[in-house]
Amino acid sequence: MTDARRISSRRLPGLAPWLFISPWILGFFLFTLGPMIFSLIMSLHDWPVVGERKFIWFDNYTTMLTQDPRFWESLGITAKFALVFVPLNIALSFLLAVLLNVKVRGTSLFRTAFYLPSIISGVALVMIWKWIYSKDYGLLNYGLSLLGVDGPNWLGDPNWSILAIIIASLWGLGGTMLILLAGLQSIPKELYEAARVSGVPAWAQTVYITIPMLSPMLLFTFITSLISAFQQLTIALLLTKGGPTNSTYFFAMYIYDNAFKFHDMGYAAAMSWVMFLIILTLSVLVLKYSAAWVHYEGEAKGGGNG
Amino acid sequence: MILRGLGLAGLAILGLKKSFGTVDVLKGIDLEIREGEFISFLGPSGCGKSTLLRCIAGLEELTEGAIQLGGREITDLPSAKRDIAMVFQNYALYPHMNVRKNMAFGLSLNGMPGVEIDTRVRNAAEILRITELLDRKPRQLSGGQRQRVAIGRAITRQPKLFLLDEPLSNLDASLRVTMRAELSALHDRLGVTMIYVTHDQVEAMTLSDRVVVLDKGRVAQFGHPLELFHRPANLFVAGFIGSPQMNFLTAKVEGQTADSITVSLNGAALTIPTLGHAPVDPARPVTLGIRPDRLEIADEGQLTGTIRLAERLGTENHLHIALSSGGSVVVITDGTHPARAGDQVKLRIPPADAHVFDADGIALPRRLDAATEALISEPEGPADPA
C-alpha cells in the first residue's frame, strides 16, 4: 500500500486513476476491441481453420454481395423475422407491463412467473418448445384439436416454421417487460389523477400520457429487440436447424455454419461485419428519427426551480 | 349577500369516513362551506387533510358519508363530472406537452370546440400573466411559472370548486409569499369557492375566510382564522395555532361562577372570566393556557423561574424560562428588554388573556373584549369585489 502510494505520487503521478480503471480497460481491449479488430483483419483474408491464410482484400465481401444467393436468402429470413418479432415483442411486453402495473393481490407472483422464461437456459426452453410443437404429440396441436382444428406440422412445414420460432422467441420477453414495467412505475401518478379530474378517458391516458412518458424505454427496447432479432441463433439452431427447406435459415446461422461447418473463418468474419454494419445503421436511423417521438425527462434546459 | 347558508355552489360534507384497510384516516367529517368562500384545511402531516381533499375530488372512494356540491349529490360521480378542478402539490404538468397543450388537453378530449378552448386558455393565461410562456415545455419553466400553469389549467375548466393541495410547498420562501398574495387576488377575481390544503398556519391564516383544523381524522375546529387564535376550541388547536406555541400550565379549580373560574397556580389564585360555561369538575386538574406574548415579566407574579435561553430577534426577544415549580414557558418581550440568560424573573398572567381547558382538553369559552370580538366575528359572506 505504501509502495503503491510512493510510486504513484512521486515517480508516476496520475497512475492511480489508471490503475483503478485498468480492469475495464484490460477487458475492453482484450475481449471487445481486440477481437473486433482481429475479425476485421480476418475478414480480409481467405482464412481456413487449418492451412494457408491469404490476404484477398475485399473478395469475401464482393463474393457475399454478388455471388452468394444464400447470403441474401438468410438475410431475408432474418429481416422477415425481425419485422414481425420486434413490434410483437414490444407490444406484448408493454401489454404485460401495463397489466402487471395494476395493483392486485399476487402481482409479484405474476411478475416472477412472466420473467421466469428469461432466466431459463435457452436449450431447456427449446426442448420444451420442441415438445409443444410436436405434430402428433405436441401440446399445441392437442389444444387445437380440442377446438376442432387440425394443427399444422409446426416445425416441419416451411410455412409455419418461422412463426413457430417467432412464438418461441417471444417467450423470452420478460426482460423487455421488466424494463417497461420499471418505466411505468416511474411515471408520477399525479399525471393520471390530473387527467382523471379533467375527464381524460382511459384510452387517451394511455396514448397521450403513458406512451410518451415511456418513450425512452420504448426506444431502448426497440433497439435491443432489433439487435437480438438479428442475432437470433440458439432457438432456430436447436429447434429447426434452419429447416425445413431452409425456411428458418437465419443470417446468424449462416455465419455459424461458415465458421464451424465450412471452416471458412474469413468469410464468417466478413459476414459478421456486415451484420454489425446493418445493426449499426438501423440503430442510428432509429435514434435519429426518435427525436420526434421520444421525450426525455432529464434534458432540462434553462428554467430550473426559482 | 343574497345567498346565505348553502349557496348555489356550496359544498356539504356529511358524516364522511375514510379507511385504508384497517387504518381509519377520516373518522366522521361534517362541514358546510358556502359559495365563494376560501377555506383552508390545516393540520400536521397525517391528520387526513389531503385525504379529505382527495375524497372531495373523487380520487378516493368514501368508506361512509356523502358529499354535495351546489345542492347536487356528487358522492359517487367520477371526478370529471363533479365540476371541480384540482391543483397538485408537484403541479402534475404533462412534461411532454407545452403549456398551451397542458391547459387544453382535458378540454379537447371532452369534445369542446377549438375556438372555445382557445378563448379559455388565452383568458387563463392573461389572468396569470403566462401568455408568453404558452409554447414552452414545463421543463423550461421556473417553479413559480409551473405553479401558475397548473393553476391556469384548473381555471380553464371553469369549475364550481377549486381544490389546491399544498400548492406552494415546493416553492422557495420569497416566492411563496408572492404567490400567496396572487392566490388571494385570484380568489377575489374569480369569486369561486376554493379549498386549500396546507400545513403552514401562516398560509391558512392569511388566505382563508375560514379554516378547518384537522387532528387525527377529525375536525378539531372550523372557524374564522382569528377565532382559532383567540378562542381555540381545545388544547390541540391552542397548541397548533400561534408561534411560538401557547404555554400550558396545570392548575387546580378553586371555585367557579356561571361566567368565571378561579384556579390556583403554585398557591396563587387567579380568577379568569368566561363567556359562561358548564360547571367544571373541581376534582380534576385543568390546563391554563397563556400565549408567550401575553405573559409579563413583572415585580409580582404567579410564576417564578430562571431564563435558560434568550433569543434576541431584534423586534422581540424569545425568553425560554425554566419554572421553579417545574416545567418551562416561553415569554416574548420587546426587543429592547434587558433580561439575560441566568436572570431570575417573576411572571404575571393577566387573567383576561388566559385560556382554560378542562380535564378533557376542551376550552371554556373565553370572554373577549369588544374590539377582539368584532375582529373574529365572521364577515357577511364572501368578500364582494363590487
JSON list of C-alpha atoms in Angstrom, two decimals, chain A residues 56-224:
[
{"chain": "A", "resi": 56, "resn": "ILE", "atom": "CA", "xyz": [-7.51, -11.21, -50.54]},
{"chain": "A", "resi": 57, "resn": "TRP", "atom": "CA", "xyz": [-8.65, -7.63, -49.96]},
{"chain": "A", "resi": 58, "resn": "PHE", "atom": "CA", "xyz": [-12.45, -7.34, -50.18]},
{"chain": "A", "resi": 59, "resn": "ASP", "atom": "CA", "xyz": [-13.04, -10.59, -52.06]},
{"chain": "A", "resi": 60, "resn": "ASN", "atom": "CA", "xyz": [-15.10, -12.02, -49.19]},
{"chain": "A", "resi": 61, "resn": "TYR", "atom": "CA", "xyz": [-17.41, -9.05, -49.32]},
{"chain": "A", "resi": 62, "resn": "THR", "atom": "CA", "xyz": [-17.83, -8.98, -53.08]},
{"chain": "A", "resi": 63, "resn": "THR", "atom": "CA", "xyz": [-18.49, -12.71, -53.16]},
{"chain": "A", "resi": 64, "resn": "MET", "atom": "CA", "xyz": [-21.10, -12.33, -50.49]},
{"chain": "A", "resi": 65, "resn": "LEU", "atom": "CA", "xyz": [-22.88, -9.49, -52.20]},
{"chain": "A", "resi": 66, "resn": "THR", "atom": "CA", "xyz": [-22.70, -10.70, -55.79]},
{"chain": "A", "resi": 67, "resn": "GLN", "atom": "CA", "xyz": [-22.28, -14.48, -55.91]},
{"chain": "A", "resi": 68, "resn": "ASP", "atom": "CA", "xyz": [-23.91, -15.91, -52.82]},
{"chain": "A", "resi": 69, "resn": "PRO", "atom": "CA", "xyz": [-27.70, -16.34, -53.02]},
{"chain": "A", "resi": 70, "resn": "ARG", "atom": "CA", "xyz": [-27.69, -17.97, -49.58]},
{"chain": "A", "resi": 71, "resn": "PHE", "atom": "CA", "xyz": [-26.41, -14.75, -48.06]},
{"chain": "A", "resi": 72, "resn": "TRP", "atom": "CA", "xyz": [-29.40, -12.83, -49.41]},
{"chain": "A", "resi": 73, "resn": "GLU", "atom": "CA", "xyz": [-31.80, -15.63, -48.55]},
{"chain": "A", "resi": 74, "resn": "SER", "atom": "CA", "xyz": [-30.69, -15.85, -44.93]},
{"chain": "A", "resi": 75, "resn": "LEU", "atom": "CA", "xyz": [-30.66, -12.09, -44.65]},
{"chain": "A", "resi": 76, "resn": "GLY", "atom": "CA", "xyz": [-34.22, -12.02, -46.00]},
{"chain": "A", "resi": 77, "resn": "ILE", "atom": "CA", "xyz": [-35.40, -14.59, -43.48]},
{"chain": "A", "resi": 78, "resn": "THR", "atom": "CA", "xyz": [-33.76, -12.64, -40.67]},
{"chain": "A", "resi": 79, "resn": "ALA", "atom": "CA", "xyz": [-35.34, -9.40, -41.83]},
{"chain": "A", "resi": 80, "resn": "LYS", "atom": "CA", "xyz": [-38.75, -11.08, -42.06]},
{"chain": "A", "resi": 81, "resn": "PHE", "atom": "CA", "xyz": [-38.28, -12.43, -38.55]},
{"chain": "A", "resi": 82, "resn": "ALA", "atom": "CA", "xyz": [-37.23, -9.02, -37.19]},
{"chain": "A", "resi": 83, "resn": "LEU", "atom": "CA", "xyz": [-40.14, -7.29, -38.88]},
{"chain": "A", "resi": 84, "resn": "VAL", "atom": "CA", "xyz": [-42.62, -9.47, -37.00]},
{"chain": "A", "resi": 85, "resn": "PHE", "atom": "CA", "xyz": [-40.67, -10.16, -33.83]},
{"chain": "A", "resi": 86, "resn": "VAL", "atom": "CA", "xyz": [-39.65, -6.60, -32.87]},
{"chain": "A", "resi": 87, "resn": "PRO", "atom": "CA", "xyz": [-43.13, -4.98, -32.89]},
{"chain": "A", "resi": 88, "resn": "LEU", "atom": "CA", "xyz": [-44.73, -8.05, -31.32]},
{"chain": "A", "resi": 89, "resn": "ASN", "atom": "CA", "xyz": [-42.05, -8.24, -28.63]},
{"chain": "A", "resi": 90, "resn": "ILE", "atom": "CA", "xyz": [-42.55, -4.61, -27.66]},
{"chain": "A", "resi": 91, "resn": "ALA", "atom": "CA", "xyz": [-46.33, -4.64, -27.93]},
{"chain": "A", "resi": 92, "resn": "LEU", "atom": "CA", "xyz": [-46.71, -7.78, -25.82]},
{"chain": "A", "resi": 93, "resn": "SER", "atom": "CA", "xyz": [-44.13, -6.62, -23.27]},
{"chain": "A", "resi": 94, "resn": "PHE", "atom": "CA", "xyz": [-45.96, -3.32, -22.98]},
{"chain": "A", "resi": 95, "resn": "LEU", "atom": "CA", "xyz": [-49.29, -5.06, -22.55]},
{"chain": "A", "resi": 96, "resn": "LEU", "atom": "CA", "xyz": [-47.94, -7.37, -19.86]},
{"chain": "A", "resi": 97, "resn": "ALA", "atom": "CA", "xyz": [-46.17, -4.50, -18.12]},
{"chain": "A", "resi": 98, "resn": "VAL", "atom": "CA", "xyz": [-49.39, -2.49, -18.03]},
{"chain": "A", "resi": 99, "resn": "LEU", "atom": "CA", "xyz": [-51.25, -5.49, -16.61]},
{"chain": "A", "resi": 100, "resn": "LEU", "atom": "CA", "xyz": [-48.56, -6.10, -14.01]},
{"chain": "A", "resi": 101, "resn": "ASN", "atom": "CA", "xyz": [-48.58, -2.44, -13.05]},
{"chain": "A", "resi": 102, "resn": "VAL", "atom": "CA", "xyz": [-52.15, -2.79, -11.80]},
{"chain": "A", "resi": 103, "resn": "LYS", "atom": "CA", "xyz": [-52.19, -3.21, -8.06]},
{"chain": "A", "resi": 104, "resn": "VAL", "atom": "CA", "xyz": [-53.88, -6.52, -7.39]},
{"chain": "A", "resi": 105, "resn": "ARG", "atom": "CA", "xyz": [-53.12, -9.31, -5.00]},
{"chain": "A", "resi": 106, "resn": "GLY", "atom": "CA", "xyz": [-50.34, -11.59, -6.22]},
{"chain": "A", "resi": 107, "resn": "THR", "atom": "CA", "xyz": [-48.77, -9.11, -8.62]},
{"chain": "A", "resi": 108, "resn": "SER", "atom": "CA", "xyz": [-45.27, -10.07, -7.55]},
{"chain": "A", "resi": 109, "resn": "LEU", "atom": "CA", "xyz": [-46.07, -13.71, -8.22]},
{"chain": "A", "resi": 110, "resn": "PHE", "atom": "CA", "xyz": [-47.13, -12.86, -11.77]},
{"chain": "A", "resi": 111, "resn": "ARG", "atom": "CA", "xyz": [-44.07, -10.70, -12.27]},
{"chain": "A", "resi": 112, "resn": "THR", "atom": "CA", "xyz": [-41.82, -13.58, -11.31]},
{"chain": "A", "resi": 113, "resn": "ALA", "atom": "CA", "xyz": [-43.80, -16.02, -13.44]},
{"chain": "A", "resi": 114, "resn": "PHE", "atom": "CA", "xyz": [-43.56, -13.85, -16.55]},
{"chain": "A", "resi": 115, "resn": "TYR", "atom": "CA", "xyz": [-39.88, -13.20, -16.04]},
{"chain": "A", "resi": 116, "resn": "LEU", "atom": "CA", "xyz": [-39.03, -16.84, -15.36]},
{"chain": "A", "resi": 117, "resn": "PRO", "atom": "CA", "xyz": [-38.56, -17.86, -19.03]},
{"chain": "A", "resi": 118, "resn": "SER", "atom": "CA", "xyz": [-35.86, -15.20, -19.35]},
{"chain": "A", "resi": 119, "resn": "ILE", "atom": "CA", "xyz": [-33.66, -16.87, -16.77]},
{"chain": "A", "resi": 120, "resn": "ILE", "atom": "CA", "xyz": [-34.14, -20.41, -18.06]},
{"chain": "A", "resi": 121, "resn": "SER", "atom": "CA", "xyz": [-31.36, -21.70, -20.29]},
{"chain": "A", "resi": 122, "resn": "GLY", "atom": "CA", "xyz": [-32.17, -21.33, -23.97]},
{"chain": "A", "resi": 123, "resn": "VAL", "atom": "CA", "xyz": [-31.55, -25.01, -24.55]},
{"chain": "A", "resi": 124, "resn": "ALA", "atom": "CA", "xyz": [-34.06, -26.08, -21.91]},
{"chain": "A", "resi": 125, "resn": "LEU", "atom": "CA", "xyz": [-36.54, -23.63, -23.37]},
{"chain": "A", "resi": 126, "resn": "VAL", "atom": "CA", "xyz": [-36.10, -25.12, -26.84]},
{"chain": "A", "resi": 127, "resn": "MET", "atom": "CA", "xyz": [-36.59, -28.62, -25.50]},
{"chain": "A", "resi": 128, "resn": "ILE", "atom": "CA", "xyz": [-39.93, -27.59, -24.04]},
{"chain": "A", "resi": 129, "resn": "TRP", "atom": "CA", "xyz": [-40.99, -25.88, -27.26]},
{"chain": "A", "resi": 130, "resn": "LYS", "atom": "CA", "xyz": [-39.95, -28.88, -29.32]},
{"chain": "A", "resi": 131, "resn": "TRP", "atom": "CA", "xyz": [-42.43, -30.90, -27.35]},
{"chain": "A", "resi": 132, "resn": "ILE", "atom": "CA", "xyz": [-45.11, -28.23, -27.53]},
{"chain": "A", "resi": 133, "resn": "TYR", "atom": "CA", "xyz": [-44.74, -28.01, -31.31]},
{"chain": "A", "resi": 134, "resn": "SER", "atom": "CA", "xyz": [-44.58, -31.75, -31.98]},
{"chain": "A", "resi": 135, "resn": "LYS", "atom": "CA", "xyz": [-47.03, -32.61, -34.76]},
{"chain": "A", "resi": 136, "resn": "ASP", "atom": "CA", "xyz": [-48.60, -35.68, -33.22]},
{"chain": "A", "resi": 137, "resn": "TYR", "atom": "CA", "xyz": [-47.79, -35.48, -29.53]},
{"chain": "A", "resi": 138, "resn": "GLY", "atom": "CA", "xyz": [-47.49, -31.74, -29.04]},
{"chain": "A", "resi": 139, "resn": "LEU", "atom": "CA", "xyz": [-49.39, -29.71, -26.50]},
{"chain": "A", "resi": 140, "resn": "LEU", "atom": "CA", "xyz": [-50.25, -27.04, -29.04]},
{"chain": "A", "resi": 141, "resn": "ASN", "atom": "CA", "xyz": [-51.85, -29.36, -31.56]},
{"chain": "A", "resi": 142, "resn": "TYR", "atom": "CA", "xyz": [-53.63, -31.20, -28.76]},
{"chain": "A", "resi": 143, "resn": "GLY", "atom": "CA", "xyz": [-55.11, -27.90, -27.65]},
{"chain": "A", "resi": 144, "resn": "LEU", "atom": "CA", "xyz": [-56.08, -27.08, -31.22]},
{"chain": "A", "resi": 145, "resn": "SER", "atom": "CA", "xyz": [-57.69, -30.50, -31.66]},
{"chain": "A", "resi": 146, "resn": "LEU", "atom": "CA", "xyz": [-59.93, -29.76, -28.69]},
{"chain": "A", "resi": 147, "resn": "LEU", "atom": "CA", "xyz": [-61.15, -26.76, -30.63]},
{"chain": "A", "resi": 148, "resn": "GLY", "atom": "CA", "xyz": [-61.69, -28.97, -33.64]},
{"chain": "A", "resi": 149, "resn": "VAL", "atom": "CA", "xyz": [-58.70, -27.59, -35.53]},
{"chain": "A", "resi": 150, "resn": "ASP", "atom": "CA", "xyz": [-56.29, -29.93, -37.21]},
{"chain": "A", "resi": 151, "resn": "GLY", "atom": "CA", "xyz": [-52.94, -28.40, -36.18]},
{"chain": "A", "resi": 152, "resn": "PRO", "atom": "CA", "xyz": [-50.18, -27.96, -38.74]},
{"chain": "A", "resi": 153, "resn": "ASN", "atom": "CA", "xyz": [-46.77, -29.56, -38.63]},
{"chain": "A", "resi": 154, "resn": "TRP", "atom": "CA", "xyz": [-45.25, -26.56, -36.90]},
{"chain": "A", "resi": 155, "resn": "LEU", "atom": "CA", "xyz": [-41.60, -27.43, -37.27]},
{"chain": "A", "resi": 156, "resn": "GLY", "atom": "CA", "xyz": [-41.87, -29.48, -40.44]},
{"chain": "A", "resi": 157, "resn": "ASP", "atom": "CA", "xyz": [-43.87, -27.15, -42.64]},
{"chain": "A", "resi": 158, "resn": "PRO", "atom": "CA", "xyz": [-41.89, -24.26, -44.19]},
{"chain": "A", "resi": 159, "resn": "ASN", "atom": "CA", "xyz": [-45.00, -22.06, -43.99]},
{"chain": "A", "resi": 160, "resn": "TRP", "atom": "CA", "xyz": [-45.28, -22.46, -40.23]},
{"chain": "A", "resi": 161, "resn": "SER", "atom": "CA", "xyz": [-41.72, -22.93, -39.04]},
{"chain": "A", "resi": 162, "resn": "ILE", "atom": "CA", "xyz": [-40.80, -19.22, -38.92]},
{"chain": "A", "resi": 163, "resn": "LEU", "atom": "CA", "xyz": [-43.97, -18.48, -36.95]},
{"chain": "A", "resi": 164, "resn": "ALA", "atom": "CA", "xyz": [-43.04, -21.26, -34.54]},
{"chain": "A", "resi": 165, "resn": "ILE", "atom": "CA", "xyz": [-39.68, -19.62, -33.97]},
{"chain": "A", "resi": 166, "resn": "ILE", "atom": "CA", "xyz": [-41.20, -16.19, -33.50]},
{"chain": "A", "resi": 167, "resn": "ILE", "atom": "CA", "xyz": [-43.57, -17.53, -30.85]},
{"chain": "A", "resi": 168, "resn": "ALA", "atom": "CA", "xyz": [-40.79, -19.37, -29.06]},
{"chain": "A", "resi": 169, "resn": "SER", "atom": "CA", "xyz": [-38.62, -16.25, -29.15]},
{"chain": "A", "resi": 170, "resn": "LEU", "atom": "CA", "xyz": [-41.38, -14.15, -27.66]},
{"chain": "A", "resi": 171, "resn": "TRP", "atom": "CA", "xyz": [-41.34, -16.46, -24.67]},
{"chain": "A", "resi": 172, "resn": "GLY", "atom": "CA", "xyz": [-38.25, -14.59, -23.51]},
{"chain": "A", "resi": 173, "resn": "LEU", "atom": "CA", "xyz": [-39.84, -11.14, -23.42]},
{"chain": "A", "resi": 174, "resn": "GLY", "atom": "CA", "xyz": [-39.50, -10.98, -19.62]},
{"chain": "A", "resi": 175, "resn": "GLY", "atom": "CA", "xyz": [-36.51, -8.69, -19.82]},
{"chain": "A", "resi": 176, "resn": "THR", "atom": "CA", "xyz": [-38.22, -6.19, -22.09]},
{"chain": "A", "resi": 177, "resn": "MET", "atom": "CA", "xyz": [-41.32, -6.36, -19.95]},
{"chain": "A", "resi": 178, "resn": "LEU", "atom": "CA", "xyz": [-39.31, -5.64, -16.82]},
{"chain": "A", "resi": 179, "resn": "ILE", "atom": "CA", "xyz": [-37.74, -2.53, -18.35]},
{"chain": "A", "resi": 180, "resn": "LEU", "atom": "CA", "xyz": [-41.13, -1.21, -19.43]},
{"chain": "A", "resi": 181, "resn": "LEU", "atom": "CA", "xyz": [-42.62, -2.05, -16.04]},
{"chain": "A", "resi": 182, "resn": "ALA", "atom": "CA", "xyz": [-39.88, -0.07, -14.30]},
{"chain": "A", "resi": 183, "resn": "GLY", "atom": "CA", "xyz": [-40.61, 2.78, -16.69]},
{"chain": "A", "resi": 184, "resn": "LEU", "atom": "CA", "xyz": [-44.33, 2.63, -15.95]},
{"chain": "A", "resi": 185, "resn": "GLN", "atom": "CA", "xyz": [-43.68, 2.79, -12.24]},
{"chain": "A", "resi": 186, "resn": "SER", "atom": "CA", "xyz": [-41.57, 5.90, -12.61]},
{"chain": "A", "resi": 187, "resn": "ILE", "atom": "CA", "xyz": [-44.44, 7.87, -14.17]},
{"chain": "A", "resi": 188, "resn": "PRO", "atom": "CA", "xyz": [-45.85, 10.15, -11.44]},
{"chain": "A", "resi": 189, "resn": "LYS", "atom": "CA", "xyz": [-49.35, 9.01, -10.54]},
{"chain": "A", "resi": 190, "resn": "GLU", "atom": "CA", "xyz": [-50.48, 12.62, -10.23]},
{"chain": "A", "resi": 191, "resn": "LEU", "atom": "CA", "xyz": [-50.38, 12.87, -14.03]},
{"chain": "A", "resi": 192, "resn": "TYR", "atom": "CA", "xyz": [-53.14, 10.28, -14.20]},
{"chain": "A", "resi": 193, "resn": "GLU", "atom": "CA", "xyz": [-55.03, 11.90, -11.35]},
{"chain": "A", "resi": 194, "resn": "ALA", "atom": "CA", "xyz": [-54.86, 15.27, -13.09]},
{"chain": "A", "resi": 195, "resn": "ALA", "atom": "CA", "xyz": [-56.15, 13.53, -16.22]},
{"chain": "A", "resi": 196, "resn": "ARG", "atom": "CA", "xyz": [-58.97, 11.89, -14.28]},
{"chain": "A", "resi": 197, "resn": "VAL", "atom": "CA", "xyz": [-60.05, 15.21, -12.82]},
{"chain": "A", "resi": 198, "resn": "SER", "atom": "CA", "xyz": [-60.01, 16.69, -16.34]},
{"chain": "A", "resi": 199, "resn": "GLY", "atom": "CA", "xyz": [-62.14, 13.86, -17.65]},
{"chain": "A", "resi": 200, "resn": "VAL", "atom": "CA", "xyz": [-59.50, 12.29, -19.89]},
{"chain": "A", "resi": 201, "resn": "PRO", "atom": "CA", "xyz": [-60.70, 8.78, -20.78]},
{"chain": "A", "resi": 202, "resn": "ALA", "atom": "CA", "xyz": [-58.51, 5.78, -20.00]},
{"chain": "A", "resi": 203, "resn": "TRP", "atom": "CA", "xyz": [-57.53, 5.10, -23.62]},
{"chain": "A", "resi": 204, "resn": "ALA", "atom": "CA", "xyz": [-56.39, 8.70, -24.02]},
{"chain": "A", "resi": 205, "resn": "GLN", "atom": "CA", "xyz": [-54.38, 8.48, -20.79]},
{"chain": "A", "resi": 206, "resn": "THR", "atom": "CA", "xyz": [-52.52, 5.53, -22.32]},
{"chain": "A", "resi": 207, "resn": "VAL", "atom": "CA", "xyz": [-51.98, 7.19, -25.68]},
{"chain": "A", "resi": 208, "resn": "TYR", "atom": "CA", "xyz": [-51.19, 10.73, -24.54]},
{"chain": "A", "resi": 209, "resn": "ILE", "atom": "CA", "xyz": [-49.53, 10.15, -21.17]},
{"chain": "A", "resi": 210, "resn": "THR", "atom": "CA", "xyz": [-48.25, 6.60, -20.74]},
{"chain": "A", "resi": 211, "resn": "ILE", "atom": "CA", "xyz": [-46.69, 6.09, -24.16]},
{"chain": "A", "resi": 212, "resn": "PRO", "atom": "CA", "xyz": [-44.93, 9.49, -24.38]},
{"chain": "A", "resi": 213, "resn": "MET", "atom": "CA", "xyz": [-43.67, 9.16, -20.81]},
{"chain": "A", "resi": 214, "resn": "LEU", "atom": "CA", "xyz": [-42.45, 5.66, -21.58]},
{"chain": "A", "resi": 215, "resn": "SER", "atom": "CA", "xyz": [-40.86, 6.63, -24.89]},
{"chain": "A", "resi": 216, "resn": "PRO", "atom": "CA", "xyz": [-37.20, 6.47, -23.76]},
{"chain": "A", "resi": 217, "resn": "MET", "atom": "CA", "xyz": [-37.75, 2.92, -22.56]},
{"chain": "A", "resi": 218, "resn": "LEU", "atom": "CA", "xyz": [-39.66, 2.04, -25.72]},
{"chain": "A", "resi": 219, "resn": "LEU", "atom": "CA", "xyz": [-36.77, 3.34, -27.79]},
{"chain": "A", "resi": 220, "resn": "PHE", "atom": "CA", "xyz": [-34.28, 1.35, -25.76]},
{"chain": "A", "resi": 221, "resn": "THR", "atom": "CA", "xyz": [-36.27, -1.86, -26.03]},
{"chain": "A", "resi": 222, "resn": "PHE", "atom": "CA", "xyz": [-36.83, -1.20, -29.73]},
{"chain": "A", "resi": 223, "resn": "ILE", "atom": "CA", "xyz": [-33.11, -1.13, -30.36]},
{"chain": "A", "resi": 224, "resn": "THR", "atom": "CA", "xyz": [-32.26, -4.06, -28.12]}
]
